Short mmCIF file of C-alpha atoms in Angstrom, two decimals:
data_model
loop_
_atom_site.label_atom_id
_atom_site.label_comp_id
_atom_site.label_asym_id
_atom_site.label_seq_id
_atom_site.Cartn_x
_atom_site.Cartn_y
_atom_site.Cartn_z
CA VAL A 3 -108.27 -13.62 91.81
CA ASP A 4 -110.96 -12.14 89.04
CA ALA A 5 -110.08 -14.55 86.26
CA VAL A 6 -110.12 -17.65 88.92
CA LEU A 7 -114.04 -16.14 90.08
CA ALA A 8 -114.61 -16.08 86.67
CA GLU A 9 -113.82 -19.32 85.62
CA LYS A 10 -114.45 -21.17 88.65
CA LEU A 11 -111.57 -23.07 89.36
CA GLN A 12 -111.02 -24.06 93.09
CA VAL A 13 -107.40 -23.34 93.50
CA ILE A 14 -105.70 -25.12 95.43
CA ILE A 15 -101.53 -24.00 95.72
CA ARG A 16 -100.15 -20.47 94.71
CA PRO A 17 -99.76 -19.89 91.20
CA LYS A 18 -96.19 -20.08 89.23
CA ILE A 19 -96.16 -16.56 87.50
CA THR A 20 -94.18 -15.26 84.23
CA ILE A 21 -93.99 -11.98 82.76
CA GLU A 22 -94.33 -12.29 78.96
CA SER A 23 -94.33 -8.87 78.22
CA GLU A 24 -94.45 -5.52 79.74
CA GLU A 25 -95.84 -2.92 76.75
CA PRO A 26 -98.49 -4.39 76.57
CA PHE A 27 -98.69 -6.06 80.06
CA LYS A 28 -99.18 -9.74 79.45
CA TYR A 29 -98.52 -12.88 82.56
CA LYS A 30 -99.38 -16.22 82.33
CA ALA A 31 -100.26 -18.03 85.28
CA VAL A 32 -100.25 -20.96 85.98
CA THR A 33 -101.41 -23.18 88.71
CA ALA A 34 -103.10 -26.52 90.57
CA VAL A 35 -106.75 -26.93 90.49
CA MET A 36 -109.09 -29.42 92.48
CA PRO A 37 -109.07 -32.45 89.83
CA GLU A 38 -112.72 -33.30 88.35
CA VAL A 39 -114.07 -36.61 89.28
CA GLU A 40 -116.07 -39.30 87.78
CA ILE A 41 -117.86 -42.60 89.06
CA LYS A 42 -119.52 -43.96 86.66
CA ASP A 43 -123.06 -45.41 88.10
CA HIS A 44 -122.41 -44.82 91.64
CA GLY A 45 -126.32 -45.43 92.50
CA SER A 46 -126.34 -48.53 91.47
CA ILE A 47 -124.17 -49.71 94.47
CA LYS A 48 -125.34 -52.59 96.80
CA VAL A 49 -123.80 -53.30 100.20
CA LYS A 50 -125.73 -56.85 101.84
CA SER A 51 -125.85 -56.01 105.72
CA GLU A 52 -125.12 -58.77 107.99
CA ASP A 53 -126.93 -60.08 110.41
CA VAL A 54 -126.09 -58.92 113.67
CA LYS A 55 -126.64 -61.52 116.66
CA VAL A 56 -125.03 -61.54 120.33
CA SER A 57 -124.86 -65.53 121.49
CA ALA A 58 -124.77 -66.50 124.72
CA LYS A 59 -120.92 -67.38 123.97
CA ASP A 60 -120.52 -63.11 123.64
CA VAL A 61 -122.41 -62.97 127.30
CA GLU A 62 -121.10 -65.23 129.30
CA SER A 63 -116.87 -63.51 127.95
CA VAL A 64 -117.76 -60.87 129.07
CA ILE A 65 -119.44 -62.04 132.84
CA GLU A 66 -115.74 -63.98 132.79
CA ASP A 67 -114.12 -60.03 132.16
CA PHE A 68 -115.89 -59.17 135.17
CA ILE A 69 -115.28 -62.11 137.28
CA LYS A 70 -111.33 -61.20 136.41
CA TYR A 71 -111.72 -58.17 137.51
CA ALA A 72 -113.22 -59.11 141.11
CA THR A 73 -110.88 -61.49 141.28
CA THR A 74 -108.03 -61.27 144.12
CA TYR A 75 -105.58 -63.75 145.18
CA LYS A 76 -103.62 -64.55 148.14
CA VAL A 77 -100.19 -66.70 148.83
CA ALA A 78 -99.93 -70.48 147.69
CA GLU A 79 -98.46 -72.98 149.38
CA ARG A 80 -98.81 -75.62 147.03
CA GLY A 81 -96.99 -75.72 143.41
CA ALA A 82 -98.75 -73.58 140.68
CA LYS A 83 -100.71 -74.36 137.95
CA ALA A 84 -102.99 -72.35 135.83
CA LYS A 85 -105.09 -69.42 136.32
CA ASP A 86 -102.05 -68.85 139.50
CA ARG A 87 -100.70 -65.75 139.61
CA ILE A 88 -96.71 -66.37 139.60
CA GLU A 89 -93.52 -63.98 139.87
CA ILE A 90 -90.51 -64.87 138.52
CA ASP A 91 -86.90 -63.68 137.50
CA PHE A 92 -85.45 -65.59 134.23
CA GLU A 93 -82.77 -64.94 131.50
CA GLY A 94 -82.42 -66.72 128.39
CA PHE A 95 -78.69 -68.01 126.88
CA ASP A 96 -78.40 -69.26 123.06
CA GLU A 97 -76.79 -71.93 122.26
CA GLU A 98 -73.21 -71.59 123.41
CA GLY A 99 -74.25 -70.39 126.90
CA LYS A 100 -73.84 -66.60 126.55
CA ALA A 101 -76.51 -63.98 127.90
CA VAL A 102 -79.42 -63.59 125.54
CA PRO A 103 -79.63 -59.14 125.61
CA SER A 104 -83.84 -58.01 126.81
CA THR A 105 -84.51 -61.65 127.77
CA LYS A 106 -83.64 -60.78 131.55
CA SER A 107 -86.68 -59.38 134.22
CA SER A 108 -86.54 -59.64 137.48
CA ASN A 109 -89.74 -60.42 139.25
CA HIS A 110 -91.46 -60.73 136.09
CA PRO A 111 -95.51 -61.13 137.01
CA VAL A 112 -97.31 -64.21 134.81
CA ILE A 113 -100.65 -65.36 135.31
CA ILE A 114 -100.62 -68.80 134.38
CA GLY A 115 -102.57 -70.09 130.98
CA GLU A 116 -103.24 -66.34 129.78
CA LYS A 117 -100.14 -67.13 127.01
CA THR A 118 -98.34 -64.11 127.52
CA LEU A 119 -95.25 -65.57 127.50
CA ILE A 120 -93.84 -67.73 124.40
CA THR A 121 -95.26 -71.41 123.05
CA GLY A 122 -94.19 -73.60 125.65
CA PHE A 123 -92.41 -71.34 128.58
CA GLU A 124 -95.81 -71.02 130.92
CA ASP A 125 -96.58 -74.96 131.01
CA GLU A 126 -93.25 -75.39 132.57
CA LEU A 127 -94.52 -73.08 135.07
CA ILE A 128 -96.48 -75.55 136.40
CA GLY A 129 -96.47 -77.59 139.55
CA LEU A 130 -93.17 -74.84 140.97
CA LYS A 131 -93.48 -73.36 144.39
CA LYS A 132 -92.26 -70.56 145.66
CA GLY A 133 -88.02 -70.16 145.65
CA ASP A 134 -87.96 -73.13 143.28
CA LYS A 135 -85.19 -72.67 140.38
CA LYS A 136 -85.11 -74.41 137.34
CA GLU A 137 -83.32 -74.42 133.85
CA PHE A 138 -85.68 -75.73 130.35
CA ASN A 139 -85.06 -75.11 126.16
CA LEU A 140 -87.61 -73.62 124.16
CA THR A 141 -87.47 -72.63 120.68
CA PHE A 142 -89.58 -69.66 119.10
CA PRO A 143 -91.75 -69.68 116.53
CA LYS A 144 -91.35 -69.13 113.44
CA ASP A 145 -93.70 -65.71 113.20
CA TYR A 146 -92.31 -64.44 116.01
CA GLY A 147 -92.76 -61.12 116.42
CA LYS A 148 -88.49 -60.17 116.79
CA GLU A 149 -86.55 -60.98 113.23
CA ASP A 150 -83.62 -61.97 115.00
CA PHE A 151 -85.68 -64.65 117.24
CA LYS A 152 -87.29 -66.62 114.62
CA ASN A 153 -86.72 -70.47 114.99
CA LYS A 154 -84.30 -69.37 117.44
CA LYS A 155 -83.33 -72.17 119.78
CA MET A 156 -82.69 -70.58 123.78
CA LYS A 157 -82.15 -72.25 127.68
CA PHE A 158 -84.05 -69.90 130.51
CA LYS A 159 -83.13 -69.83 133.82
CA ILE A 160 -85.86 -68.99 136.32
CA GLU A 161 -86.97 -68.49 139.88
CA VAL A 162 -90.24 -68.48 141.49
CA LYS A 163 -89.98 -65.28 143.98
CA ASN A 164 -94.03 -65.33 144.40
CA LEU A 165 -96.41 -68.04 143.99
CA GLU A 166 -100.81 -66.57 144.40
CA GLU A 167 -104.05 -68.72 143.94
CA PRO A 168 -106.82 -66.43 143.01
CA VAL A 169 -110.17 -66.20 144.93
CA ILE A 170 -112.74 -66.39 141.90
CA PRO A 171 -116.55 -64.84 143.27
CA GLU A 172 -119.45 -65.84 142.40
CA LEU A 173 -121.92 -63.57 140.60
CA THR A 174 -124.34 -62.17 143.32
CA GLU A 175 -125.77 -59.11 142.50
CA GLU A 176 -123.19 -58.20 146.27
CA LEU A 177 -120.47 -57.63 143.85
CA ILE A 178 -122.47 -55.91 140.80
CA GLU A 179 -123.36 -53.50 143.34
CA LYS A 180 -119.61 -53.45 144.90
CA THR A 181 -118.07 -53.49 141.23
CA THR A 182 -120.91 -50.88 139.32
CA GLY A 183 -121.91 -49.17 142.01
CA LYS A 184 -125.52 -49.78 140.74
CA LYS A 185 -127.64 -51.90 141.89
CA GLN A 186 -129.31 -54.47 139.91
CA LYS A 187 -130.54 -57.92 139.56
CA ILE A 188 -128.62 -60.27 138.61
CA GLU A 189 -130.78 -61.03 134.77
CA GLU A 190 -130.69 -57.33 134.67
CA PHE A 191 -127.38 -57.59 134.93
CA ARG A 192 -126.93 -59.71 131.78
CA LYS A 193 -129.48 -57.91 129.63
CA GLY A 194 -127.86 -54.60 129.81
CA ILE A 195 -124.60 -56.57 129.06
CA GLU A 196 -126.14 -58.02 125.98
CA VAL A 197 -127.85 -54.24 124.75
CA THR A 198 -124.37 -53.77 125.04
CA ILE A 199 -122.60 -55.78 122.90
CA GLU A 200 -125.18 -54.70 120.29
CA SER A 201 -124.98 -51.60 120.25
CA GLN A 202 -120.86 -52.75 119.34
CA LYS A 203 -121.76 -54.76 116.72
CA GLN A 204 -124.26 -52.62 114.64
CA THR A 205 -121.40 -49.70 115.27
CA LYS A 206 -119.13 -52.22 113.60
CA GLU A 207 -121.27 -54.12 111.28
CA LYS A 208 -122.23 -50.19 109.81
CA GLN A 209 -118.30 -49.22 109.94
CA ARG A 210 -118.95 -52.09 107.77
CA LYS A 211 -120.53 -51.27 105.32
CA GLU A 212 -119.39 -47.79 105.14
CA GLY A 213 -115.93 -49.52 104.69
CA ALA A 214 -117.51 -51.60 101.73
CA TYR A 215 -119.10 -48.80 100.21
CA ILE A 216 -116.05 -46.24 99.95
CA GLU A 217 -114.26 -49.50 98.79
CA GLU A 218 -116.94 -49.49 95.80
CA LEU A 219 -116.43 -45.73 94.88
CA LEU A 220 -112.78 -46.28 94.84
CA LYS A 221 -113.28 -48.56 92.04
CA ARG A 222 -115.49 -47.23 89.72
CA MET A 223 -113.62 -43.67 90.68
CA LYS A 224 -111.67 -41.87 87.26
CA VAL A 225 -109.63 -39.03 88.79
CA GLU A 226 -105.68 -37.39 87.74
CA ILE A 227 -104.78 -35.97 91.19
CA PRO A 228 -101.77 -33.48 91.61
CA GLN A 229 -98.48 -33.99 92.81
CA ILE A 230 -98.70 -30.74 94.72
CA LEU A 231 -101.90 -32.54 96.73
CA VAL A 232 -100.31 -36.04 97.87
CA GLU A 233 -97.36 -34.43 98.41
CA GLU A 234 -99.34 -32.47 101.05
CA GLU A 235 -101.19 -34.86 102.80
CA VAL A 236 -98.37 -37.12 102.97
CA GLU A 237 -96.88 -33.56 104.79
CA HIS A 238 -100.08 -34.24 106.93
CA ILE A 239 -99.87 -37.75 107.78
CA ILE A 240 -95.98 -37.52 108.87
CA HIS A 241 -97.59 -34.63 111.17
CA ASP A 242 -99.47 -37.02 112.79
CA MET A 243 -96.98 -39.49 113.64
CA GLN A 244 -94.90 -38.90 116.77
CA LYS A 245 -91.35 -39.84 116.04
CA SER A 246 -89.74 -41.91 112.82
CA ASN A 247 -86.18 -42.51 112.00
CA LEU A 248 -87.09 -42.09 108.28
CA LYS A 249 -85.25 -39.24 105.82
CA PRO A 250 -88.42 -36.52 104.50
CA GLU A 251 -87.55 -38.24 101.28
CA ASP A 252 -88.24 -41.88 102.34
CA LEU A 253 -90.79 -40.88 104.04
CA MET A 254 -93.01 -39.00 100.86
CA LYS A 255 -92.13 -42.38 98.94
CA LYS A 256 -92.86 -44.81 101.73
CA TYR A 257 -96.70 -42.28 102.36
CA HIS A 258 -97.56 -41.67 99.19
CA GLY A 259 -99.83 -44.74 98.29
CA GLU A 260 -101.84 -44.25 101.58
CA ALA A 261 -101.52 -40.51 100.80
CA GLU A 262 -103.60 -41.24 97.48
CA ARG A 263 -105.95 -43.17 98.67
CA ARG A 264 -106.93 -40.79 101.35
CA ILE A 265 -107.46 -38.38 98.83
CA LYS A 266 -109.60 -40.70 96.17
CA VAL A 267 -112.01 -41.21 99.64
CA ARG A 268 -112.43 -37.67 100.62
CA LEU A 269 -113.49 -36.76 96.27
CA ALA A 270 -115.44 -39.41 95.97
CA LEU A 271 -117.65 -38.41 99.25
CA GLN A 272 -117.64 -35.39 97.75
CA HIS A 273 -118.92 -35.90 94.24
CA VAL A 274 -121.46 -38.31 95.50
CA LEU A 275 -122.26 -36.35 98.44
CA LYS A 276 -122.53 -32.98 95.63
CA VAL A 277 -124.14 -35.63 93.06
CA GLU A 278 -127.03 -36.73 95.58
CA LYS A 279 -127.72 -33.02 96.79
CA ILE A 280 -126.50 -33.63 100.34
CA GLU A 281 -127.42 -29.99 102.46
CA ILE A 282 -127.45 -29.56 106.14
CA SER A 283 -129.55 -27.01 108.02
CA GLU A 284 -128.21 -24.39 110.20
CA GLU A 285 -130.46 -25.47 112.06
CA GLN A 286 -128.85 -29.70 112.22
CA ILE A 287 -125.68 -28.31 112.88
CA SER A 288 -126.70 -26.06 115.65
CA ALA A 289 -128.55 -29.15 117.06
CA GLU A 290 -125.01 -30.66 116.75
CA LEU A 291 -123.17 -28.30 118.27
CA ASP A 292 -126.18 -28.52 121.26
CA LYS A 293 -125.21 -32.28 122.00
CA ILE A 294 -121.05 -31.43 121.83
CA LYS A 295 -120.97 -29.09 124.58
CA ALA A 296 -123.64 -30.74 126.32
CA TYR A 297 -119.99 -32.78 127.04
CA TYR A 298 -118.78 -30.80 128.94
CA PRO A 299 -118.51 -28.54 131.92
CA LYS A 300 -119.75 -24.77 131.63
CA SER A 301 -116.61 -23.89 132.05
CA GLU A 302 -114.99 -25.31 128.73
CA GLN A 303 -117.95 -23.84 126.60
CA ALA A 304 -117.28 -20.64 126.16
CA ASN A 305 -113.96 -22.22 124.19
CA ILE A 306 -116.21 -24.85 122.32
CA GLU A 307 -118.45 -22.08 121.16
CA LYS A 308 -114.86 -20.35 120.30
CA GLU A 309 -114.12 -22.87 117.45
CA PHE A 310 -116.78 -23.32 116.14
CA SER A 311 -116.74 -19.28 115.60
CA GLU A 312 -113.59 -19.84 113.86
CA GLY A 313 -114.83 -22.30 111.68
CA ASN A 314 -113.46 -25.52 112.03
CA LEU A 315 -115.77 -27.03 114.35
CA ARG A 316 -118.77 -26.04 112.11
CA ILE A 317 -116.64 -28.07 108.81
CA GLN A 318 -116.36 -31.00 110.94
CA ILE A 319 -119.43 -31.33 112.41
CA THR A 320 -121.08 -29.93 109.09
CA ASN A 321 -118.88 -32.88 107.42
CA ARG A 322 -119.94 -35.35 109.62
CA LEU A 323 -123.91 -34.43 109.37
CA ALA A 324 -123.25 -35.01 105.39
CA LEU A 325 -121.57 -38.25 104.96
CA GLU A 326 -123.97 -39.77 108.66
CA LYS A 327 -127.28 -38.24 105.61
CA LEU A 328 -125.54 -39.87 102.44
CA PHE A 329 -124.46 -43.31 103.88
CA GLU A 330 -128.00 -43.15 105.21
CA LYS A 331 -129.55 -42.41 101.90
CA VAL A 332 -127.53 -44.75 99.61
CA LEU A 333 -127.23 -48.06 102.51
CA GLY A 334 -130.04 -47.64 103.91
#
């Protein structure tokens, strides 16, 4: 410990110790330390901003979804057409007439025109009535998600179990209040949508600029990463995954590159934060903690205080505020 402190080392693993002599007592300790980072002229990195605009089409798209959410359905006695909701039984058969596993479904709901089924399937539903049966041939797309089905020819047999047509409401102040619980004029509603979309696009643009800045940092970065750091990062990735059928050694190989990249990003940002002398005051940390606590009921606030006092939440808050301050400085 004295040697580590004297040399100001950032040790990242337990040392391997070997005794060289007992009289006089000598030993050797070999360990891995946090690597040195070099980034060439990071201050010259410039990321061009892209204009954030909200079009009338953007607003109309949200309103269409709003109307769709408020749409109800009633039984249709005619043939099916676009936007109808239809329930069908269907099953697929190969060119030899054998049923294909995983292509059978009962009372399967479909909104005609939303293209939730393979290309051409929903077109075959047009004109059908409740109780109708039909057979037709289709070929799966070359880029279909399942390998066994790519470019595969198949015959489908279907039966219509139910058919409903949409009752599409008009956009009115009454509908807005009923759906949102808030009384407002139509133009006020539209303006609120526009503000929300703009905020989302601003956030997306901010993330794009930060990502571009990080990528440029990595291009200018020189660092030798200890293998132990990569292995630990892969273990974090594996832990975050829900399940995997791969063996641990295969997972280590598969995620080695991603783990190495994550480490480089962290090291690059830590380096720039240090060079730019980005510091966060206790007052800023306390203010951010108060914001976090405000999102939770009083019964949960003691747990938040405990997590903060244990250090994990404090580190998260400090890192987030530091990165925000850094990006504000380098990206404007």
